[in-house]
PDB file of N, CA and C in Angstrom:
ATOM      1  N   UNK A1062       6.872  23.359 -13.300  1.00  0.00           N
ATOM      2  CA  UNK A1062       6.120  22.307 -12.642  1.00  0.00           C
ATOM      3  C   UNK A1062       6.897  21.824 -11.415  1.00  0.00           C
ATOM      4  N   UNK A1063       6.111  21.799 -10.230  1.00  0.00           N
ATOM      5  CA  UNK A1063       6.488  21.233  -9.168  1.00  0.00           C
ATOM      6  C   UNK A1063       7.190  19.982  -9.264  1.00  0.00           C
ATOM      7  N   UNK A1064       6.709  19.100  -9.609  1.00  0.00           N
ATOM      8  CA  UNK A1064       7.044  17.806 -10.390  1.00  0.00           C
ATOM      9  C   UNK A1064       8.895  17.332 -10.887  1.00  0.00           C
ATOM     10  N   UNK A1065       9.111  18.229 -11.078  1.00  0.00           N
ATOM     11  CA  UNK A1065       9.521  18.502 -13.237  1.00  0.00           C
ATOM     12  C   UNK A1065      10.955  17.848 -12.193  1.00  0.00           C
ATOM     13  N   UNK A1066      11.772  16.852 -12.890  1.00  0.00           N
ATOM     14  CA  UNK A1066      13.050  16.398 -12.630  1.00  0.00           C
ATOM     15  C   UNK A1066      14.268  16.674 -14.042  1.00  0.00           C
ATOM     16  N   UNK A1067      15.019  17.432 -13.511  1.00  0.00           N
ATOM     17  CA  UNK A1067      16.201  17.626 -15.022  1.00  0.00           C
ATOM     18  C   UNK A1067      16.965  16.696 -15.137  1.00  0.00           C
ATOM     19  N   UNK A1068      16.725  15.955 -16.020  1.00  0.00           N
ATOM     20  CA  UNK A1068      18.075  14.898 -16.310  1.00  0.00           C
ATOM     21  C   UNK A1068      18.687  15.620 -18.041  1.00  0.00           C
ATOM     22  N   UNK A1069      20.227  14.637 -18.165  1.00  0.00           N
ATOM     23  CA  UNK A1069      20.416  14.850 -19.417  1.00  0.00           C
ATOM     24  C   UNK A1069      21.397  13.236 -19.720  1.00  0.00           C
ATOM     25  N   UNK A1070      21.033  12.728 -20.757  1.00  0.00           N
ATOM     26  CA  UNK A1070      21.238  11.928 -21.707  1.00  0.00           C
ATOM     27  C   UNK A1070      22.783  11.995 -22.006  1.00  0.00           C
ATOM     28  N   UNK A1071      22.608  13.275 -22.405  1.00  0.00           N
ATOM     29  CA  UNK A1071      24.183  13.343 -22.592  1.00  0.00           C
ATOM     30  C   UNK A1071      25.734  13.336 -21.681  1.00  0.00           C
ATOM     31  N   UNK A1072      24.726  14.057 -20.435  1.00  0.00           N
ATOM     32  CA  UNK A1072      25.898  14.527 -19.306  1.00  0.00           C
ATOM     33  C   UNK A1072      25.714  13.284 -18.312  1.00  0.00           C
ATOM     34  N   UNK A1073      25.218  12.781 -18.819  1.00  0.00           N
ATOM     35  CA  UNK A1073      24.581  11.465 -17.938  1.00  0.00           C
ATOM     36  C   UNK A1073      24.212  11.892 -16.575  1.00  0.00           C
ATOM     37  N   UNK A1074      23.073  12.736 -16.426  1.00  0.00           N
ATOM     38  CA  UNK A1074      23.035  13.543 -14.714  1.00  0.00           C
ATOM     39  C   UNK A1074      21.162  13.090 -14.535  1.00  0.00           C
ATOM     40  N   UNK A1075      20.865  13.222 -13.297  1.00  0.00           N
ATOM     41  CA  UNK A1075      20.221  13.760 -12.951  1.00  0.00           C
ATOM     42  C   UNK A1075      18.756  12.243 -12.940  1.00  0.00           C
ATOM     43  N   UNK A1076      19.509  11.092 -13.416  1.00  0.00           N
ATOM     44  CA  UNK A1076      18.827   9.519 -13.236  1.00  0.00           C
ATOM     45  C   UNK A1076      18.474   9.214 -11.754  1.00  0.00           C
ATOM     46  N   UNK A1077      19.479   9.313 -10.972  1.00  0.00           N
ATOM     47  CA  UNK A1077      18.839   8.987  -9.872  1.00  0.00           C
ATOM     48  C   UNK A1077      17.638   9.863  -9.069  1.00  0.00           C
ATOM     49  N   UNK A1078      17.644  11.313  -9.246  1.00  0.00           N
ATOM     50  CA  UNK A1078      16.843  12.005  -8.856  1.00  0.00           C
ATOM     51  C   UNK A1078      15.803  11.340  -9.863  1.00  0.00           C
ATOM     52  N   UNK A1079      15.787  11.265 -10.741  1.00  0.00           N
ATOM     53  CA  UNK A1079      14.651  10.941 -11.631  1.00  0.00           C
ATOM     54  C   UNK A1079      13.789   9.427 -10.983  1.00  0.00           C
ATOM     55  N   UNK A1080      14.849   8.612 -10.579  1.00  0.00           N
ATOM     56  CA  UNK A1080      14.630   7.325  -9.622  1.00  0.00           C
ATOM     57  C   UNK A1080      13.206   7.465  -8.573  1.00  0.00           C
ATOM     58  N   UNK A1081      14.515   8.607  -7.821  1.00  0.00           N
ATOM     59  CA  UNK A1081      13.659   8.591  -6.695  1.00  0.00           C
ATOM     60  C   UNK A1081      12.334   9.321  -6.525  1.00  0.00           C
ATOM     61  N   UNK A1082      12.410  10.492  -7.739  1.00  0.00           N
ATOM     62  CA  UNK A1082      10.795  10.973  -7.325  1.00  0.00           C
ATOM     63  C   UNK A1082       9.739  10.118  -7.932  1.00  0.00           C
ATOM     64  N   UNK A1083      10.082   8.927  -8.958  1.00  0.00           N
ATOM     65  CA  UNK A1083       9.349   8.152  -9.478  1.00  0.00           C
ATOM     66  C   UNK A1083       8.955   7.073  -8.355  1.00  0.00           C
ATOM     67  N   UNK A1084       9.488   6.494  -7.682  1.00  0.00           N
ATOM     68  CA  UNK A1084       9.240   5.488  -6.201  1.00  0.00           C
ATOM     69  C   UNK A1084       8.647   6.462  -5.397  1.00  0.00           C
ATOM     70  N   UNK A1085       8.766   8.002  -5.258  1.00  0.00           N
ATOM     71  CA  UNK A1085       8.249   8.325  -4.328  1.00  0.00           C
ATOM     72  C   UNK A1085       6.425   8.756  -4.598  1.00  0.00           C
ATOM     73  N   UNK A1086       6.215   8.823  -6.121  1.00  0.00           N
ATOM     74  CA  UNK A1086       4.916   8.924  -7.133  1.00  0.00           C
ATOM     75  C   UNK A1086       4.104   7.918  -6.861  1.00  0.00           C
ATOM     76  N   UNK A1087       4.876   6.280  -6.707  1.00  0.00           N
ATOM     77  CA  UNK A1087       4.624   5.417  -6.826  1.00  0.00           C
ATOM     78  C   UNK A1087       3.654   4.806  -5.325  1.00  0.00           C
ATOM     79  N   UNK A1088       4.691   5.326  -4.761  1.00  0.00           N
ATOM     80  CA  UNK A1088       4.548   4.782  -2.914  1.00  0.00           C
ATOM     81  C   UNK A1088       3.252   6.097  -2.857  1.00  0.00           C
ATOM     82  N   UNK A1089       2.840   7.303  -3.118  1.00  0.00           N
ATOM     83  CA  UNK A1089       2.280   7.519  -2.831  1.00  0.00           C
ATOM     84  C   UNK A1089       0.795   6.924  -3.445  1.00  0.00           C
ATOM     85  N   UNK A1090       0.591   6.078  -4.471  1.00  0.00           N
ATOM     86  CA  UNK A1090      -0.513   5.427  -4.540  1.00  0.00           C
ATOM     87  C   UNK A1090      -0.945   4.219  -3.852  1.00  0.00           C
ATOM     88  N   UNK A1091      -0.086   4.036  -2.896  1.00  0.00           N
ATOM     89  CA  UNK A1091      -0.760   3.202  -1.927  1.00  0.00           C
ATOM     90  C   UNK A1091      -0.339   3.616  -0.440  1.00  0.00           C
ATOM     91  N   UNK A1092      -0.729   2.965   0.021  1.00  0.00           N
ATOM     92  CA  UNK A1092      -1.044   3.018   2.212  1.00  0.00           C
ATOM     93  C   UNK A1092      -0.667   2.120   2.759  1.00  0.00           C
ATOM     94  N   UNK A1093       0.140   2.361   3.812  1.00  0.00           N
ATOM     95  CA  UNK A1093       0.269   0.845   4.691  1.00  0.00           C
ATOM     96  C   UNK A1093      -0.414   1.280   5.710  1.00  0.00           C
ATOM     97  N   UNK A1094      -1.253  -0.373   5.905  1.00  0.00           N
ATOM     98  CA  UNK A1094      -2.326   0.182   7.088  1.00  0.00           C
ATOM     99  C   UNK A1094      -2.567  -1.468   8.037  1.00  0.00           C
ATOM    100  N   UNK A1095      -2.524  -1.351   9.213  1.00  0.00           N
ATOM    101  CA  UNK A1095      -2.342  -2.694  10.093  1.00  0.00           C
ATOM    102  C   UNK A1095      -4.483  -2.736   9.946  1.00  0.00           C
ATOM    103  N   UNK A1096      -4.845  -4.204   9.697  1.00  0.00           N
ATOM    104  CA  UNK A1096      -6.441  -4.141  10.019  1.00  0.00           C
ATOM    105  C   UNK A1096      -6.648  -5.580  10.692  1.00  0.00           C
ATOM    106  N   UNK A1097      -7.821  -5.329  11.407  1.00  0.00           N
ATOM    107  CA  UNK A1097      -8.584  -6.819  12.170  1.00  0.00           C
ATOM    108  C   UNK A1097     -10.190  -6.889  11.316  1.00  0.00           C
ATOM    109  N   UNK A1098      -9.241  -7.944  10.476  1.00  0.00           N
ATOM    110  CA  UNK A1098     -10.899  -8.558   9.703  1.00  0.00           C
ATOM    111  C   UNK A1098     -11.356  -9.670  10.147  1.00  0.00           C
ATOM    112  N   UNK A1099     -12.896  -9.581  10.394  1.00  0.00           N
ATOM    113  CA  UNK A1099     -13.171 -10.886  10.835  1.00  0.00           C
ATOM    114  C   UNK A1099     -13.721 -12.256   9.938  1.00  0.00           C
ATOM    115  N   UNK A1100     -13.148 -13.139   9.528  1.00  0.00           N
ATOM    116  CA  UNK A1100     -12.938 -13.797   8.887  1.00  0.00           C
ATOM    117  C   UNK A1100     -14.553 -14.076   8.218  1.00  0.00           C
ATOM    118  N   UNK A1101     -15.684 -13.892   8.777  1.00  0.00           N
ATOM    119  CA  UNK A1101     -16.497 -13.747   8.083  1.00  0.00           C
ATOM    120  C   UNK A1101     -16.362 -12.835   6.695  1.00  0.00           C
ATOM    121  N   UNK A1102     -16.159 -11.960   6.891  1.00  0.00           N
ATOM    122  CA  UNK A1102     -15.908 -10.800   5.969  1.00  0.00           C
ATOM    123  C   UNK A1102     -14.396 -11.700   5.058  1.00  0.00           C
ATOM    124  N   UNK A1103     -14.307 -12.527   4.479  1.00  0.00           N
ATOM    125  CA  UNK A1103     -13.290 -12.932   3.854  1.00  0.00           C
ATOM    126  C   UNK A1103     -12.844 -12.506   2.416  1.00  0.00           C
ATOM    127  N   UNK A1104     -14.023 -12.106   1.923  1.00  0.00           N
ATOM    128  CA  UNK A1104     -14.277 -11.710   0.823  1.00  0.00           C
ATOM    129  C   UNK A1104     -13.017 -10.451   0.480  1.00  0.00           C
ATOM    130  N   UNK A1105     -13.668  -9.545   1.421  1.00  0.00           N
ATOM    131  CA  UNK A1105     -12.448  -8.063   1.627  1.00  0.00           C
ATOM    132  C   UNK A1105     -11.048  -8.670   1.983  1.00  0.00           C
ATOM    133  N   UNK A1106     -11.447  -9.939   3.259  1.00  0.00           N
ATOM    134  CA  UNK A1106      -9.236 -10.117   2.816  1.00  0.00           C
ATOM    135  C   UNK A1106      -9.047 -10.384   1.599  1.00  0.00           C
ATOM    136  N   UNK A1107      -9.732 -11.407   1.112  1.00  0.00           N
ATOM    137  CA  UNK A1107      -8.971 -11.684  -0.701  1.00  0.00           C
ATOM    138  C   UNK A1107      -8.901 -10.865  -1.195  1.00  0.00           C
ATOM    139  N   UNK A1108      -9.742  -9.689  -1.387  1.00  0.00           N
ATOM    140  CA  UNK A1108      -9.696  -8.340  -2.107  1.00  0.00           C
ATOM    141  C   UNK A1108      -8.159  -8.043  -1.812  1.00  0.00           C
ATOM    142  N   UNK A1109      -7.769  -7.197  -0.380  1.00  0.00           N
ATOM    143  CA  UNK A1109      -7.040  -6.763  -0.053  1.00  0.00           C
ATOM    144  C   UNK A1109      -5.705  -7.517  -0.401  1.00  0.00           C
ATOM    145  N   UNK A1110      -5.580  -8.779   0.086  1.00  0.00           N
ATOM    146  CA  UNK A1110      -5.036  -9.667  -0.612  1.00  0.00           C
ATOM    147  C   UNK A1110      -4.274  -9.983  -1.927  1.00  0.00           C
ATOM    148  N   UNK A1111      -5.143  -9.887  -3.027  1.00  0.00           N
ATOM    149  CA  UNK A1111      -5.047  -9.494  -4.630  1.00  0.00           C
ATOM    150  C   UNK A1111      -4.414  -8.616  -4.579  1.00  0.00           C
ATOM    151  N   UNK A1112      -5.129  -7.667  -4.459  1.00  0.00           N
ATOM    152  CA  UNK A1112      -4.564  -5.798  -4.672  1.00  0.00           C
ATOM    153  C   UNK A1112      -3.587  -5.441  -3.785  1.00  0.00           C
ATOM    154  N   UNK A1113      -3.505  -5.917  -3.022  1.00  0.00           N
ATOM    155  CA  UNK A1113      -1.993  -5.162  -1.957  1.00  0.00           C
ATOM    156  C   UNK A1113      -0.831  -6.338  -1.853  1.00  0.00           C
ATOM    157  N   UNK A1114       0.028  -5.792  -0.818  1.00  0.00           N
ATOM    158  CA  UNK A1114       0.898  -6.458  -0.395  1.00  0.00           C
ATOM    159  C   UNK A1114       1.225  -6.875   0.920  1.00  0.00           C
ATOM    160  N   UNK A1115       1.037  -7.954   1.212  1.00  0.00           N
ATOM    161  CA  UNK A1115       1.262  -8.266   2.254  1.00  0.00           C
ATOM    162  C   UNK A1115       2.661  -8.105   3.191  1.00  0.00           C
ATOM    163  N   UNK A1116       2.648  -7.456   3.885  1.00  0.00           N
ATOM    164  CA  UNK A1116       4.392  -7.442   5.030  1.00  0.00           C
ATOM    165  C   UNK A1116       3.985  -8.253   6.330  1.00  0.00           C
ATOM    166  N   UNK A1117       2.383  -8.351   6.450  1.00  0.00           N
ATOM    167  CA  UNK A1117       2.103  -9.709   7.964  1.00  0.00           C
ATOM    168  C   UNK A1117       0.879  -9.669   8.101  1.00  0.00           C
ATOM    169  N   UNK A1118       0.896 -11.240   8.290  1.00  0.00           N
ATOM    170  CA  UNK A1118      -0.533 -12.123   7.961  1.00  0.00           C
ATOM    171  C   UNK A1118      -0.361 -12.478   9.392  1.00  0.00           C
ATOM    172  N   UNK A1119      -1.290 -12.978  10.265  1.00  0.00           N
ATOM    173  CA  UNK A1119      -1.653 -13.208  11.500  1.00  0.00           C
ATOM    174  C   UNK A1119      -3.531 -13.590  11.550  1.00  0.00           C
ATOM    175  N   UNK A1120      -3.740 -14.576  12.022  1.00  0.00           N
ATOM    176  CA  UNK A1120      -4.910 -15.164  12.732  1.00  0.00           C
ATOM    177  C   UNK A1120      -5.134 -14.758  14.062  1.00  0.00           C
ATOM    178  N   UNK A1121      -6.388 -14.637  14.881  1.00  0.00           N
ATOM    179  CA  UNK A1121      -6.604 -14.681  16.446  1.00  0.00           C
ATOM    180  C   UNK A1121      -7.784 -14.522  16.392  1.00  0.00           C
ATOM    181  N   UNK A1122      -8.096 -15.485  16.969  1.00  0.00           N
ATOM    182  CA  UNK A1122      -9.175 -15.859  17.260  1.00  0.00           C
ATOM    183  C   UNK A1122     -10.144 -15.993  16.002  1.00  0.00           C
ATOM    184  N   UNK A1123     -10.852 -15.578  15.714  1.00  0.00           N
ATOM    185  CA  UNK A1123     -12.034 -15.488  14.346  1.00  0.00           C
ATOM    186  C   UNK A1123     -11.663 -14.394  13.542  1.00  0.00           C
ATOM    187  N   UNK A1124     -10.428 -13.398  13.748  1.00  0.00           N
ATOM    188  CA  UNK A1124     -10.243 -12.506  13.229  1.00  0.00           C
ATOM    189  C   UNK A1124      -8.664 -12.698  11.892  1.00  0.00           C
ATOM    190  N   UNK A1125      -8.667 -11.926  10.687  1.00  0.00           N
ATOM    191  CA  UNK A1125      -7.664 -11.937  10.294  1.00  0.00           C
ATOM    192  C   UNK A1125      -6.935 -10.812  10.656  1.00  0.00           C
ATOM    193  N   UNK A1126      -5.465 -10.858  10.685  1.00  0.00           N
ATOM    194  CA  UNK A1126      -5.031  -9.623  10.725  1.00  0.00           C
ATOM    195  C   UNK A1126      -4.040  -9.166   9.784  1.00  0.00           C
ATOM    196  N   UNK A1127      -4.064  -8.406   9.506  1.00  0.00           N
ATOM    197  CA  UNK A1127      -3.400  -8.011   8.406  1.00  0.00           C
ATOM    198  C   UNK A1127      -2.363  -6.726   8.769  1.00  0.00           C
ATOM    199  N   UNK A1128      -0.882  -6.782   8.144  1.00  0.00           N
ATOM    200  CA  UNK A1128      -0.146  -5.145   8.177  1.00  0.00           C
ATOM    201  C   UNK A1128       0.480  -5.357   6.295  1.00  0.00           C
ATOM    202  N   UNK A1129      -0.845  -4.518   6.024  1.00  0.00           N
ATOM    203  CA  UNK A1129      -0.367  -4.192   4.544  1.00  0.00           C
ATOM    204  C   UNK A1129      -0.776  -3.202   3.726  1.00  0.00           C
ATOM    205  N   UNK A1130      -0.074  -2.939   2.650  1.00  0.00           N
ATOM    206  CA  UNK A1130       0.363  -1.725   1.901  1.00  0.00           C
ATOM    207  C   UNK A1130      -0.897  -2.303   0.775  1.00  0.00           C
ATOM    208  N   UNK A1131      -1.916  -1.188   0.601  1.00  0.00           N
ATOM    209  CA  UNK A1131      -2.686  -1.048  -0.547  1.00  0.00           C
ATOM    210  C   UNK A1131      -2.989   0.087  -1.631  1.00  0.00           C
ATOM    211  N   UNK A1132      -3.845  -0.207  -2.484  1.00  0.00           N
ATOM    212  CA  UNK A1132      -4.165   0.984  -3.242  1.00  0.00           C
ATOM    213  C   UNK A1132      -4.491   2.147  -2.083  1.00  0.00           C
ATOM    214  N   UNK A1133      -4.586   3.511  -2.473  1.00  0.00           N
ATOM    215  CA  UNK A1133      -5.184   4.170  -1.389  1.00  0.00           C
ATOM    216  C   UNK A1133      -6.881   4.178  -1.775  1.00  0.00           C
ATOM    217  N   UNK A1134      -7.527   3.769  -2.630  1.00  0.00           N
ATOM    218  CA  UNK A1134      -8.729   4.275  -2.837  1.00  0.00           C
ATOM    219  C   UNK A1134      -9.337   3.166  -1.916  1.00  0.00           C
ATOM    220  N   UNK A1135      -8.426   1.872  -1.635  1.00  0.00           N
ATOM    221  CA  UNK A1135      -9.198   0.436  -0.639  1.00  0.00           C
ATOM    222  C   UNK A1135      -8.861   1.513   0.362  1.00  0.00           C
ATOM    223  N   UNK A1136      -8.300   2.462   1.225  1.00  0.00           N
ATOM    224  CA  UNK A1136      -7.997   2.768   2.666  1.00  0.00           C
ATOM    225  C   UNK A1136      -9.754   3.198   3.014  1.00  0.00           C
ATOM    226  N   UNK A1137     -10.116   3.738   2.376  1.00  0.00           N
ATOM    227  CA  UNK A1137     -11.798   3.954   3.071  1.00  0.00           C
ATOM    228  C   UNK A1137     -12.228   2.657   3.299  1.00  0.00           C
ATOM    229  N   UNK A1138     -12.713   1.577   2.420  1.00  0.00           N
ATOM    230  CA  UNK A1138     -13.035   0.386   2.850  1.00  0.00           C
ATOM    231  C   UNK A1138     -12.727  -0.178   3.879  1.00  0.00           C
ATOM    232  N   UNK A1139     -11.790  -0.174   4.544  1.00  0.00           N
ATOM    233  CA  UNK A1139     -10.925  -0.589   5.646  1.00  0.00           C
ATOM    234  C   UNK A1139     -11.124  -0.105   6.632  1.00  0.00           C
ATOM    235  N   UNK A1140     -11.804   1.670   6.759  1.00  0.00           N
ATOM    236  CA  UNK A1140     -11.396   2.199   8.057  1.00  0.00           C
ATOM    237  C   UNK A1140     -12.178   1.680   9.342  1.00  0.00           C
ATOM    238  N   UNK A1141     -13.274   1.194   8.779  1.00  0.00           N
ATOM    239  CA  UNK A1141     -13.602   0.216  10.287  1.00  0.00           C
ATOM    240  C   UNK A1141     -13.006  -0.666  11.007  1.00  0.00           C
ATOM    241  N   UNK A1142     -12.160  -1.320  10.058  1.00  0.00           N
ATOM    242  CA  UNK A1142     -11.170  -2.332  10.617  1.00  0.00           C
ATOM    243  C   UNK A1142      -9.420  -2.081  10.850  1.00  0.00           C
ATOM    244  N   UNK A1143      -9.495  -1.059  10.972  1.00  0.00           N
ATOM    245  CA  UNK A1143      -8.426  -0.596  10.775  1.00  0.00           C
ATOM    246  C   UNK A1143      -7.849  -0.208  12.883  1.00  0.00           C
ATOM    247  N   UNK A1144      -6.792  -0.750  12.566  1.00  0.00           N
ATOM    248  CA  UNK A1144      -5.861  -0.825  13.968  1.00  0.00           C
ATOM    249  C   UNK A1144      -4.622   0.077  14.429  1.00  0.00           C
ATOM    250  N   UNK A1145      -4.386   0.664  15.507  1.00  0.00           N
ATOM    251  CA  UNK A1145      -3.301   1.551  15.725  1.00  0.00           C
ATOM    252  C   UNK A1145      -1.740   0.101  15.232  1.00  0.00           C
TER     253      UNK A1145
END
């Protein structure tokens, strides 16, 4: 298995590799993605909100803006609002 990490218990080896492909399993179920929601639509920030993580919150004008890390299955929902 592509996957497959060898550790051993005994020789005490092979934990941190085990670490890191687990964070890297992890990070791949979500997306960081910068978006301009317009505060009408508030509903989807709380969504996004709940379910992700925020790294920057920003207002302008009638719009929210958001740079945050979500599930990937919310990244379709988003792609209209979604910003370079």
């Amino acid at each position: 298995h592509s996957k497959t990490v060898q550790i051993s218990a005994k020789e005490e080896t092979g934990f941190d590799d085990l670490s890191a492909r687990m964070v890297e399993e992890l990070a791949a179920l979500r997306q960081e993605v910068h978006v301009r929601i317009p505060q009408s639509e508030y509903a989807l920030v709380s969504e996004l909100i709940r379910l992700g993580e925020v790294l920057e919150q920003d207002y302008e004008e009638n719009d929210v803006i958001l740079h945050i890390r979500i599930p990937a299955d919310l990244v379709r929902k988003v792609e209209s609002y979604t910003i370079p």
